[in-house]
Amino acid sequence: MAKDCVLLAAVSLLSAAQQAYFAKQVGNARMKYKIAPPSVTGSADFERIFRAQQNSIEFYPLFLVVLWTSGLFFNEEVASVFGLIYLFGRHVYFTGYKESTMGRIPGFKIGISILLVLFILSFFGITTCIIDKYFDFNVIKKISKLFP
Amino acid sequence: MAKDCVLLAAVSLLSAAQQAYFAKQVGNARMKYKIAPPSVTGSADFERIFRAQQNSIEFYPLFLVVLWTSGLFFNEEVASVFGLIYLFGRHVYFTGYKESTMGRIPGFKIGISILLVLFILSFFGITTCIIDKYFDFNVIKKISKLFP
Amino acid sequence: MAKDCVLLAAVSLLSAAQQAYFAKQVGNARMKYKIAPPSVTGSADFERIFRAQQNSIEFYPLFLVVLWTSGLFFNEEVASVFGLIYLFGRHVYFTGYKESTMGRIPGFKIGISILLVLFILSFFGITTCIIDKYFDFNVIKKISKLFP
């Protein structure tokens, strides 16, 4: 069973490493801008890095949910590729936000677009699975019969 | 295997949409109350919406854990129904908190109650599964034999 | 299938209870130091407890990812034991941070070390699984053949 989701697991593990990297960046920024814990304000530069990480944390469980539901109910390879693009988008977001407030926008747009795509794939996959399981009607089979 | 957890996946996907909706509301509130990122203070109205979202984020992984453990180890349909009620409670919480600080309480109580129920179901399901697997003692079978 | 991950589920459920406990502690601290929601500042004592919880939230999805990937792709029992040590480390972190800013460090170090171990186990497990699935080369079998 584990074999059927190994790519999703690999993308998830990479995303966990990215989250750890972001957290480390905040720690480094605390040193650089001399913001002692528990404070999270006092320097606009620090606050941008902190908010960039906070925003990534906010979207992280949401990302994991759509990654796994699209991977399990639509297609594992497709979901994994989009997952990698999402992580790239988040990296662009973080490095952009670090530079300036406006710099967060390009990466943010990539991230949101990918989440939307994964959401739609999940929705499609889950819906066809529910119809198949509870109404005994296999949408995919019916469509493929139309094109023999 | 995916078929066995499709309802949990559906509730999870709905919950992801709700998290995205809350994040969008914070974005809209930033516009309305003119709170430019990375700042998160400056208007009591904005701060309530922001804290409502933050609190929902805090509870989100916890919710996913008890939803899936109760669904996999107790009963999928029961867990999914309680999951839906939780999402309803979170909606009441968010809209209530948006209006006033006290307005957060009814929805919060619904949410906490459902988490407690899902926790108890998970605990029961996991405990019987561990007893069955490691001590070769099937609690459910023994009980059903008492009532033939 | 659920039987194969019951220990991971048990550790996850325990971690959910810990997150709920941390959230409760922040609620209690709001009462004690009279910090009315939505405010999260105003008392250094409250801010430490609040940041301790926030930090635990930040690391929570990351912990769940490495716990499950190492449990599914390396070894369930090993992952579960390290998972328990992580929860212990987080408890030390929270109670230490509550007392003083420096008090957060020992528990934090335990937590980070465990995450690193689980990450390495996951990486090893996922890599061997991908090599086996996509390149039809079973690393574990080849190694065990060297020592017949």
PDB file of C-alpha atoms in Angstrom, chain B residues 1-145:
ATOM      1  CA  MET B   1      -7.839   1.321  -0.450  1.00  0.00           C
ATOM      2  CA  ALA B   2      -8.674   4.909  -1.421  1.00  0.00           C
ATOM      3  CA  LYS B   3     -12.357   3.943  -1.602  1.00  0.00           C
ATOM      4  CA  ASP B   4     -12.344   3.156   2.115  1.00  0.00           C
ATOM      5  CA  CYS B   5     -11.637   6.751   3.067  1.00  0.00           C
ATOM      6  CA  VAL B   6     -13.385   8.735   0.331  1.00  0.00           C
ATOM      7  CA  LEU B   7     -15.816  10.418   2.741  1.00  0.00           C
ATOM      8  CA  LEU B   8     -12.941  11.498   4.999  1.00  0.00           C
ATOM      9  CA  ALA B   9     -11.193  12.855   1.891  1.00  0.00           C
ATOM     10  CA  ALA B  10     -14.362  14.739   0.892  1.00  0.00           C
ATOM     11  CA  VAL B  11     -14.708  16.348   4.349  1.00  0.00           C
ATOM     12  CA  SER B  12     -10.963  17.187   4.313  1.00  0.00           C
ATOM     13  CA  LEU B  13     -11.301  18.839   0.904  1.00  0.00           C
ATOM     14  CA  LEU B  14     -14.270  20.869   2.141  1.00  0.00           C
ATOM     15  CA  SER B  15     -12.268  21.907   5.204  1.00  0.00           C
ATOM     16  CA  ALA B  16      -9.393  23.016   2.914  1.00  0.00           C
ATOM     17  CA  ALA B  17     -11.863  25.185   0.989  1.00  0.00           C
ATOM     18  CA  GLN B  18     -13.018  26.691   4.294  1.00  0.00           C
ATOM     19  CA  GLN B  19      -9.423  27.505   5.314  1.00  0.00           C
ATOM     20  CA  ALA B  20      -8.914  29.201   1.938  1.00  0.00           C
ATOM     21  CA  TYR B  21     -12.143  31.157   2.462  1.00  0.00           C
ATOM     22  CA  PHE B  22     -10.952  32.367   5.884  1.00  0.00           C
ATOM     23  CA  ALA B  23      -7.584  33.425   4.401  1.00  0.00           C
ATOM     24  CA  LYS B  24      -9.451  35.332   1.670  1.00  0.00           C
ATOM     25  CA  GLN B  25     -11.535  37.124   4.325  1.00  0.00           C
ATOM     26  CA  VAL B  26      -8.344  38.309   6.053  1.00  0.00           C
ATOM     27  CA  GLY B  27      -7.052  39.559   2.682  1.00  0.00           C
ATOM     28  CA  ASN B  28     -10.326  41.462   2.124  1.00  0.00           C
ATOM     29  CA  ALA B  29     -10.172  42.904   5.662  1.00  0.00           C
ATOM     30  CA  ARG B  30      -6.618  44.146   4.956  1.00  0.00           C
ATOM     31  CA  MET B  31      -8.047  46.170   2.045  1.00  0.00           C
ATOM     32  CA  LYS B  32     -11.094  47.405   3.941  1.00  0.00           C
ATOM     33  CA  TYR B  33      -9.250  48.520   7.092  1.00  0.00           C
ATOM     34  CA  LYS B  34      -6.092  49.559   5.196  1.00  0.00           C
ATOM     35  CA  ILE B  35      -3.707  47.271   7.123  1.00  0.00           C
ATOM     36  CA  ALA B  36      -0.743  46.836   4.754  1.00  0.00           C
ATOM     37  CA  PRO B  37       1.317  43.610   5.090  1.00  0.00           C
ATOM     38  CA  PRO B  38       3.382  42.600   7.034  1.00  0.00           C
ATOM     39  CA  SER B  39       1.492  44.513   9.788  1.00  0.00           C
ATOM     40  CA  VAL B  40      -1.245  42.577  11.615  1.00  0.00           C
ATOM     41  CA  THR B  41      -2.417  45.271  14.028  1.00  0.00           C
ATOM     42  CA  GLY B  42      -3.910  48.792  13.876  1.00  0.00           C
ATOM     43  CA  SER B  43      -7.667  48.125  13.808  1.00  0.00           C
ATOM     44  CA  ALA B  44      -9.708  46.136  16.344  1.00  0.00           C
ATOM     45  CA  ASP B  45     -12.054  45.012  13.535  1.00  0.00           C
ATOM     46  CA  PHE B  46      -9.148  43.656  11.483  1.00  0.00           C
ATOM     47  CA  GLU B  47      -7.527  42.050  14.517  1.00  0.00           C
ATOM     48  CA  ARG B  48     -10.681  40.063  15.341  1.00  0.00           C
ATOM     49  CA  ILE B  49     -10.896  38.680  11.792  1.00  0.00           C
ATOM     50  CA  PHE B  50      -7.170  37.940  11.810  1.00  0.00           C
ATOM     51  CA  ARG B  51      -7.348  36.142  15.176  1.00  0.00           C
ATOM     52  CA  ALA B  52     -10.429  34.206  14.037  1.00  0.00           C
ATOM     53  CA  GLN B  53      -8.413  32.885  11.086  1.00  0.00           C
ATOM     54  CA  GLN B  54      -5.316  32.249  13.194  1.00  0.00           C
ATOM     55  CA  ASN B  55      -7.335  30.257  15.703  1.00  0.00           C
ATOM     56  CA  SER B  56      -8.859  28.191  12.888  1.00  0.00           C
ATOM     57  CA  ILE B  57      -5.363  27.477  11.572  1.00  0.00           C
ATOM     58  CA  GLU B  58      -4.193  26.411  15.029  1.00  0.00           C
ATOM     59  CA  PHE B  59      -6.988  23.859  15.326  1.00  0.00           C
ATOM     60  CA  TYR B  60      -6.832  22.656  11.727  1.00  0.00           C
ATOM     61  CA  PRO B  61      -4.117  19.927  11.940  1.00  0.00           C
ATOM     62  CA  LEU B  62      -5.638  18.772  15.242  1.00  0.00           C
ATOM     63  CA  PHE B  63      -9.026  18.471  13.530  1.00  0.00           C
ATOM     64  CA  LEU B  64      -7.542  16.502  10.610  1.00  0.00           C
ATOM     65  CA  VAL B  65      -5.832  14.072  12.998  1.00  0.00           C
ATOM     66  CA  VAL B  66      -8.974  13.234  15.001  1.00  0.00           C
ATOM     67  CA  LEU B  67     -11.135  13.172  11.846  1.00  0.00           C
ATOM     68  CA  TRP B  68      -8.907  10.579  10.140  1.00  0.00           C
ATOM     69  CA  THR B  69      -8.066   8.476  13.200  1.00  0.00           C
ATOM     70  CA  SER B  70     -11.746   8.232  14.197  1.00  0.00           C
ATOM     71  CA  GLY B  71     -12.713   7.546  10.574  1.00  0.00           C
ATOM     72  CA  LEU B  72     -10.122   4.820  10.044  1.00  0.00           C
ATOM     73  CA  PHE B  73     -10.327   3.138  13.459  1.00  0.00           C
ATOM     74  CA  PHE B  74     -13.923   3.735  14.534  1.00  0.00           C
ATOM     75  CA  ASN B  75     -16.343   4.417  11.671  1.00  0.00           C
ATOM     76  CA  GLU B  76     -15.959   6.485   8.513  1.00  0.00           C
ATOM     77  CA  GLU B  77     -19.565   7.665   8.154  1.00  0.00           C
ATOM     78  CA  VAL B  78     -19.876   8.715  11.814  1.00  0.00           C
ATOM     79  CA  ALA B  79     -16.544  10.586  11.714  1.00  0.00           C
ATOM     80  CA  SER B  80     -17.528  12.366   8.487  1.00  0.00           C
ATOM     81  CA  VAL B  81     -20.851  13.588   9.904  1.00  0.00           C
ATOM     82  CA  PHE B  82     -19.127  14.964  13.014  1.00  0.00           C
ATOM     83  CA  GLY B  83     -16.498  16.487  10.705  1.00  0.00           C
ATOM     84  CA  LEU B  84     -19.210  18.370   8.842  1.00  0.00           C
ATOM     85  CA  ILE B  85     -20.677  19.655  12.115  1.00  0.00           C
ATOM     86  CA  TYR B  86     -17.185  20.849  13.107  1.00  0.00           C
ATOM     87  CA  LEU B  87     -16.877  22.828   9.866  1.00  0.00           C
ATOM     88  CA  PHE B  88     -20.300  24.354  10.540  1.00  0.00           C
ATOM     89  CA  GLY B  89     -19.164  25.289  14.084  1.00  0.00           C
ATOM     90  CA  ARG B  90     -16.003  26.898  12.710  1.00  0.00           C
ATOM     91  CA  HIS B  91     -18.126  28.923  10.282  1.00  0.00           C
ATOM     92  CA  VAL B  92     -20.319  30.154  13.158  1.00  0.00           C
ATOM     93  CA  TYR B  93     -17.141  30.963  15.118  1.00  0.00           C
ATOM     94  CA  PHE B  94     -15.578  32.958  12.296  1.00  0.00           C
ATOM     95  CA  THR B  95     -18.655  34.990  11.419  1.00  0.00           C
ATOM     96  CA  GLY B  96     -19.382  35.565  15.127  1.00  0.00           C
ATOM     97  CA  TYR B  97     -15.828  36.698  15.951  1.00  0.00           C
ATOM     98  CA  LYS B  98     -15.947  39.045  12.931  1.00  0.00           C
ATOM     99  CA  GLU B  99     -18.878  40.858  14.577  1.00  0.00           C
ATOM    100  CA  SER B 100     -17.642  40.976  18.174  1.00  0.00           C
ATOM    101  CA  THR B 101     -15.205  39.339  20.605  1.00  0.00           C
ATOM    102  CA  MET B 102     -18.061  37.677  22.517  1.00  0.00           C
ATOM    103  CA  GLY B 103     -19.561  36.481  19.240  1.00  0.00           C
ATOM    104  CA  ARG B 104     -16.802  33.914  18.918  1.00  0.00           C
ATOM    105  CA  ILE B 105     -18.037  31.827  21.865  1.00  0.00           C
ATOM    106  CA  PRO B 106     -21.039  29.803  20.498  1.00  0.00           C
ATOM    107  CA  GLY B 107     -19.127  28.558  17.446  1.00  0.00           C
ATOM    108  CA  PHE B 108     -16.049  27.855  19.540  1.00  0.00           C
ATOM    109  CA  LYS B 109     -18.067  25.653  21.903  1.00  0.00           C
ATOM    110  CA  ILE B 110     -19.512  23.641  18.991  1.00  0.00           C
ATOM    111  CA  GLY B 111     -15.998  23.128  17.613  1.00  0.00           C
ATOM    112  CA  ILE B 112     -14.482  22.032  20.922  1.00  0.00           C
ATOM    113  CA  SER B 113     -17.367  19.631  21.641  1.00  0.00           C
ATOM    114  CA  ILE B 114     -16.990  17.939  18.251  1.00  0.00           C
ATOM    115  CA  LEU B 115     -13.218  17.639  18.668  1.00  0.00           C
ATOM    116  CA  LEU B 116     -13.819  15.968  22.031  1.00  0.00           C
ATOM    117  CA  VAL B 117     -16.303  13.499  20.500  1.00  0.00           C
ATOM    118  CA  LEU B 118     -13.930  12.651  17.619  1.00  0.00           C
ATOM    119  CA  PHE B 119     -11.086  12.272  20.122  1.00  0.00           C
ATOM    120  CA  ILE B 120     -13.080   9.795  22.225  1.00  0.00           C
ATOM    121  CA  LEU B 121     -14.128   7.791  19.135  1.00  0.00           C
ATOM    122  CA  SER B 122     -10.491   7.690  17.980  1.00  0.00           C
ATOM    123  CA  PHE B 123      -9.282   6.639  21.402  1.00  0.00           C
ATOM    124  CA  PHE B 124     -11.829   3.829  21.526  1.00  0.00           C
ATOM    125  CA  GLY B 125     -11.076   2.693  17.969  1.00  0.00           C
ATOM    126  CA  ILE B 126      -7.286   2.786  18.332  1.00  0.00           C
ATOM    127  CA  THR B 127      -7.342   1.048  21.723  1.00  0.00           C
ATOM    128  CA  THR B 128      -9.467  -1.866  20.473  1.00  0.00           C
ATOM    129  CA  CYS B 129      -7.249  -2.135  17.373  1.00  0.00           C
ATOM    130  CA  ILE B 130      -4.046  -2.245  19.474  1.00  0.00           C
ATOM    131  CA  ILE B 131      -5.551  -4.869  21.824  1.00  0.00           C
ATOM    132  CA  ASP B 132      -6.593  -6.938  18.796  1.00  0.00           C
ATOM    133  CA  LYS B 133      -3.248  -6.646  16.999  1.00  0.00           C
ATOM    134  CA  TYR B 134      -0.767  -7.008  19.857  1.00  0.00           C
ATOM    135  CA  PHE B 135      -2.745  -9.109  22.347  1.00  0.00           C
ATOM    136  CA  ASP B 136      -4.841 -11.037  19.816  1.00  0.00           C
ATOM    137  CA  PHE B 137      -8.013 -10.168  21.683  1.00  0.00           C
ATOM    138  CA  ASN B 138     -10.895  -8.858  19.578  1.00  0.00           C
ATOM    139  CA  VAL B 139     -13.060  -6.743  21.918  1.00  0.00           C
ATOM    140  CA  ILE B 140     -15.818  -6.173  19.354  1.00  0.00           C
ATOM    141  CA  LYS B 141     -16.177  -9.925  18.606  1.00  0.00           C
ATOM    142  CA  LYS B 142     -16.254 -10.839  22.315  1.00  0.00           C
ATOM    143  CA  ILE B 143     -18.985  -8.263  23.006  1.00  0.00           C
ATOM    144  CA  SER B 144     -21.085  -9.392  20.027  1.00  0.00           C
ATOM    145  CA  LYS B 145     -20.802 -13.026  21.226  1.00  0.00           C
TER     146      LYS B 145
END
